[in-house]
Amino acid sequence: MIRTAHTAVNRTALGATGLALLLTGSWLATTDRTVAHRLPTWWPNSGTRTALLEPGRLAQLRSEGWWTPTLMTASIGLTALFAYWAFGQLRSGSGRRMALPAPGCTVRPRALAEAVTARATAVPGVARGHARVLPRRGRRLEMELRVWLTPDTSPDAVLPALRAVTTEAESAATPYTTHTRLRLSAAATPRRGPHVR
C-alpha cells in the first residue's frame, strides 16, 4: 500500500512537471516567426518581445513589502522539496549498499535478489523465478519472489523449499527486518498446432 502510494506520487509529480515543461516550451516556441503564422487562431500569441511580467508591473510588485520575501520563501521551499524528493529516490533505490552485521561488510539489494533468484530456480519443480529486494526506511526490506512452476508440479511440493530460501535470505539480511511476498504461477505450456495471426 505504501509503495503503491509512493509510486503514484512519483508518477503524478513527473507527469505534472513534464506537462508544465511541454506547455512552456510550446508557448516559447511560438516566438519564432516561422512557427507563429502556422498556429491556430486560438493559440496565445507570444511576440518576440513578450515577457511574463511587464516592466511596470514588475517594478510595482518589487515595491510591495511582501513580494520579495514571498518569492524567496516559495523558491527555497520548492528547491528543498524537490531536493528531499530526489534524495528519497536515491535512498530507496536498489543501487545503494546495505550494511551487514560483520564489520565492513555490505551487500547490494540487486546482488541479494540475484542470489535469491538462483536459489529459488534450483528448487526441483521451479521452471523460472524472479526476485526483487527493495530497501525501505528504518532498516526494513521488502522482498518479492515470484516463481513459475513446471506444469506437473503442485505448489505444496515446492513451498517448503521456497520458504527455506526466503528464510535464509531474511537471515542473511540481518539486521534488516524483511517482509517477504511469495507468488506462485504456472509456467505457460507451449501451444500445439500451427499458430495463425
Coordinates of N, CA and C in Angstrom, one line a residue, residues 68-173:
T68 N 9.1 40.3 -2.3 CA 10.5 39.6 -2.3 C 10.5 38.5 -1.2
P69 N 10.0 38.7 0.0 CA 10.0 37.6 1.0 C 9.2 36.4 0.5
T70 N 8.1 36.6 -0.1 CA 7.2 35.5 -0.6 C 7.9 34.8 -1.7
L71 N 8.5 35.5 -2.7 CA 9.2 34.9 -3.8 C 10.4 34.0 -3.3
M72 N 11.1 34.6 -2.4 CA 12.3 33.9 -1.8 C 11.8 32.6 -1.1
T73 N 10.8 32.8 -0.2 CA 10.3 31.6 0.6 C 9.8 30.5 -0.4
A74 N 9.0 30.9 -1.4 CA 8.5 29.9 -2.3 C 9.6 29.2 -3.1
S75 N 10.6 30.0 -3.5 CA 11.7 29.4 -4.3 C 12.5 28.4 -3.4
I76 N 12.8 28.8 -2.2 CA 13.6 28.0 -1.3 C 12.8 26.7 -0.9
G77 N 11.5 26.9 -0.6 CA 10.6 25.8 -0.3 C 10.5 24.8 -1.4
L78 N 10.3 25.2 -2.6 CA 10.3 24.3 -3.7 C 11.6 23.6 -4.0
T79 N 12.7 24.3 -3.8 CA 14.0 23.7 -4.0 C 14.2 22.6 -3.0
A80 N 13.9 22.9 -1.7 CA 14.1 22.0 -0.6 C 13.2 20.7 -0.8
L81 N 11.9 21.0 -1.3 CA 11.0 19.9 -1.5 C 11.5 18.9 -2.6
F82 N 12.0 19.5 -3.7 CA 12.5 18.6 -4.8 C 13.8 18.0 -4.4
A83 N 14.6 18.6 -3.6 CA 15.9 18.0 -3.2 C 15.5 16.8 -2.3
Y84 N 14.6 17.0 -1.4 CA 14.2 15.9 -0.5 C 13.6 14.8 -1.2
W85 N 12.8 15.1 -2.2 CA 12.2 14.0 -3.1 C 13.3 13.2 -3.8
A86 N 14.2 14.0 -4.4 CA 15.3 13.3 -5.2 C 16.1 12.5 -4.3
F87 N 16.4 13.0 -3.1 CA 17.3 12.2 -2.1 C 16.5 11.0 -1.7
G88 N 15.2 11.1 -1.5 CA 14.4 9.9 -1.2 C 14.4 8.8 -2.3
Q89 N 14.5 9.3 -3.5 CA 14.5 8.4 -4.7 C 15.9 7.6 -4.6
L90 N 16.9 8.3 -4.3 CA 18.3 7.7 -4.3 C 18.4 6.7 -3.1
R91 N 17.8 7.1 -2.0 CA 17.9 6.2 -0.8 C 17.1 4.9 -1.0
S92 N 15.9 5.0 -1.7 CA 15.1 3.9 -1.9 C 15.4 3.0 -3.1
G93 N 16.4 3.4 -3.8 CA 16.8 2.7 -5.0 C 17.6 1.4 -4.6
S94 N 17.6 0.5 -5.6 CA 18.3 -0.8 -5.4 C 19.8 -0.7 -5.6
G95 N 20.3 0.4 -5.9 CA 21.8 0.5 -6.2 C 22.6 0.8 -4.9
R96 N 22.0 1.3 -3.8 CA 22.7 1.6 -2.6 C 23.1 0.3 -1.9
R97 N 24.1 0.4 -1.1 CA 24.6 -0.8 -0.4 C 24.0 -0.9 1.0
M98 N 23.8 -2.1 1.5 CA 23.2 -2.3 2.8 C 24.3 -2.9 3.7
A99 N 24.4 -2.3 4.9 CA 25.4 -2.7 5.8 C 25.0 -4.0 6.5
L100 N 25.9 -4.9 6.7 CA 25.6 -6.2 7.3 C 26.3 -6.2 8.7
P101 N 25.9 -7.1 9.6 CA 26.5 -7.1 10.9 C 28.0 -7.2 11.0
A102 N 28.6 -8.0 10.1 CA 30.1 -8.1 10.1 C 30.7 -6.8 9.8
P103 N 31.8 -6.4 10.5 CA 32.4 -5.1 10.2 C 32.9 -5.0 8.8
G104 N 32.5 -3.9 8.2 CA 33.0 -3.6 6.8 C 32.3 -4.4 5.7
C105 N 31.3 -5.2 6.1 CA 30.6 -6.0 5.1 C 29.3 -5.3 4.6
T106 N 29.1 -5.2 3.3 CA 27.9 -4.6 2.7 C 27.5 -5.5 1.6
V107 N 26.2 -5.3 1.2 CA 25.7 -6.1 0.0 C 24.7 -5.2 -0.7
R108 N 24.7 -5.3 -2.0 CA 23.7 -4.5 -2.8 C 22.4 -5.3 -2.9
P109 N 21.3 -4.6 -2.8 CA 20.0 -5.3 -2.9 C 19.9 -6.1 -4.2
R110 N 20.4 -5.6 -5.3 CA 20.3 -6.4 -6.5 C 21.1 -7.7 -6.4
A111 N 22.3 -7.7 -5.8 CA 23.0 -8.9 -5.6 C 22.3 -9.9 -4.7
L112 N 21.6 -9.4 -3.7 CA 20.8 -10.3 -2.8 C 19.7 -10.9 -3.6
A113 N 19.0 -10.1 -4.4 CA 17.9 -10.6 -5.3 C 18.4 -11.6 -6.3
E114 N 19.5 -11.4 -6.9 CA 20.0 -12.4 -7.8 C 20.4 -13.7 -7.1
A115 N 20.9 -13.6 -5.9 CA 21.2 -14.9 -5.1 C 19.9 -15.6 -4.8
V116 N 18.9 -14.9 -4.4 CA 17.6 -15.5 -4.1 C 17.0 -16.1 -5.3
T117 N 17.1 -15.4 -6.5 CA 16.5 -16.0 -7.7 C 17.3 -17.3 -8.1
A118 N 18.6 -17.3 -7.9 CA 19.3 -18.5 -8.3 C 19.0 -19.7 -7.4
R119 N 18.8 -19.4 -6.0 CA 18.4 -20.5 -5.1 C 17.0 -21.0 -5.4
A120 N 16.1 -20.0 -5.7 CA 14.7 -20.5 -6.0 C 14.6 -21.3 -7.3
T121 N 15.3 -20.9 -8.3 CA 15.2 -21.6 -9.6 C 15.9 -23.0 -9.5
A122 N 16.7 -23.2 -8.5 CA 17.4 -24.5 -8.3 C 16.5 -25.5 -7.6
V123 N 15.3 -25.0 -7.1 CA 14.4 -25.9 -6.4 C 13.7 -26.8 -7.5
P124 N 13.7 -28.1 -7.3 CA 13.0 -29.0 -8.3 C 11.5 -28.7 -8.4
G125 N 11.1 -28.5 -9.7 CA 9.7 -28.2 -10.0 C 9.5 -26.7 -10.3
V126 N 10.6 -25.9 -10.1 CA 10.5 -24.5 -10.5 C 11.1 -24.3 -11.9
A127 N 10.3 -23.7 -12.8 CA 10.8 -23.5 -14.1 C 11.6 -22.3 -14.2
R128 N 11.2 -21.2 -13.6 CA 12.0 -20.0 -13.5 C 11.5 -19.1 -12.4
G129 N 12.3 -18.1 -12.0 CA 11.9 -17.3 -10.9 C 12.5 -15.9 -11.1
H130 N 12.0 -15.0 -10.3 CA 12.5 -13.6 -10.3 C 12.3 -13.0 -8.9
A131 N 13.3 -12.4 -8.3 CA 13.2 -11.8 -7.0 C 13.6 -10.3 -7.1
R132 N 13.0 -9.6 -6.2 CA 13.3 -8.1 -6.1 C 13.5 -7.8 -4.6
V133 N 14.5 -7.0 -4.3 CA 14.7 -6.6 -2.9 C 14.7 -5.1 -2.9
L134 N 13.8 -4.5 -2.1 CA 13.7 -3.1 -2.0 C 13.9 -2.6 -0.6
P135 N 15.0 -1.8 -0.4 CA 15.2 -1.2 0.9 C 14.2 -0.1 1.3
R136 N 13.8 -0.1 2.5 CA 12.9 0.9 3.0 C 13.5 1.6 4.2
R137 N 12.8 2.6 4.7 CA 13.3 3.4 5.8 C 13.3 2.5 7.1
G138 N 14.1 2.8 8.0 CA 14.1 2.2 9.3 C 14.6 0.7 9.2
R139 N 15.6 0.5 8.4 CA 16.2 -0.9 8.3 C 15.1 -1.9 8.0
R140 N 14.3 -1.6 7.0 CA 13.3 -2.6 6.6 C 13.5 -2.9 5.1
L141 N 13.2 -4.2 4.7 CA 13.4 -4.6 3.4 C 12.0 -5.2 2.9
E142 N 11.7 -5.0 1.7 CA 10.6 -5.7 1.0 C 11.2 -6.6 0.0
M143 N 10.9 -7.9 0.1 CA 11.4 -8.9 -0.8 C 10.2 -9.5 -1.5
E144 N 10.3 -9.5 -2.9 CA 9.2 -10.1 -3.7 C 9.9 -11.3 -4.4
L145 N 9.3 -12.5 -4.3 CA 9.8 -13.6 -5.0 C 8.7 -14.2 -5.8
R146 N 8.8 -14.2 -7.1 CA 7.8 -14.9 -8.0 C 8.5 -16.0 -8.7
V147 N 7.8 -17.2 -8.6 CA 8.3 -18.3 -9.3 C 7.2 -18.9 -10.2
W148 N 7.7 -19.5 -11.3 CA 6.8 -20.2 -12.2 C 7.1 -21.7 -12.1
L149 N 6.1 -22.5 -11.9 CA 6.2 -23.9 -11.7 C 6.0 -24.6 -13.0
T150 N 6.7 -25.8 -13.1 CA 6.5 -26.6 -14.2 C 5.1 -27.2 -14.2
P151 N 4.6 -27.6 -15.4 CA 3.2 -28.0 -15.4 C 2.8 -29.1 -14.5
D152 N 3.7 -30.0 -14.2 CA 3.4 -31.2 -13.4 C 3.7 -31.0 -11.9
T153 N 4.0 -29.8 -11.5 CA 4.4 -29.5 -10.1 C 3.2 -28.8 -9.3
S154 N 2.9 -29.3 -8.1 CA 1.9 -28.7 -7.3 C 2.6 -27.7 -6.4
P155 N 1.9 -26.6 -6.0 CA 2.5 -25.6 -5.1 C 3.0 -26.2 -3.7
D156 N 2.2 -27.2 -3.2 CA 2.6 -27.8 -2.0 C 3.9 -28.5 -2.0
A157 N 4.3 -29.0 -3.2 CA 5.6 -29.7 -3.4 C 6.8 -28.8 -3.2
V158 N 6.7 -27.5 -3.6 CA 7.8 -26.6 -3.6 C 7.8 -25.6 -2.5
L159 N 6.6 -25.5 -1.9 CA 6.5 -24.4 -0.9 C 7.5 -24.5 0.3
P160 N 7.7 -25.7 0.8 CA 8.7 -25.8 1.9 C 10.1 -25.4 1.5
A161 N 10.5 -25.8 0.3 CA 11.9 -25.4 -0.1 C 12.0 -23.9 -0.4
L162 N 10.9 -23.3 -1.0 CA 10.9 -21.9 -1.2 C 10.9 -21.1 0.1
R163 N 10.2 -21.6 1.1 CA 10.2 -21.0 2.4 C 11.6 -21.0 3.0
A164 N 12.3 -22.1 2.8 CA 13.7 -22.2 3.3 C 14.6 -21.2 2.6
V165 N 14.4 -21.0 1.3 CA 15.2 -20.0 0.6 C 14.9 -18.6 1.1
T166 N 13.6 -18.2 1.3 CA 13.3 -16.9 1.8 C 13.8 -16.7 3.3
T167 N 13.7 -17.8 4.1 CA 14.2 -17.7 5.4 C 15.7 -17.5 5.5
E168 N 16.4 -18.1 4.6 CA 17.8 -18.0 4.5 C 18.2 -16.5 4.1
A169 N 17.4 -16.0 3.1 CA 17.7 -14.6 2.7 C 17.4 -13.6 3.8
E170 N 16.3 -13.9 4.5 CA 16.0 -13.0 5.7 C 17.1 -13.0 6.7
S171 N 17.6 -14.2 7.0 CA 18.7 -14.3 7.9 C 20.0 -13.6 7.4
A172 N 20.2 -13.7 6.1 CA 21.4 -13.1 5.6 C 21.3 -11.6 5.6
A173 N 20.1 -11.0 5.6 CA 19.9 -9.6 5.5 C 19.8 -8.9 6.9

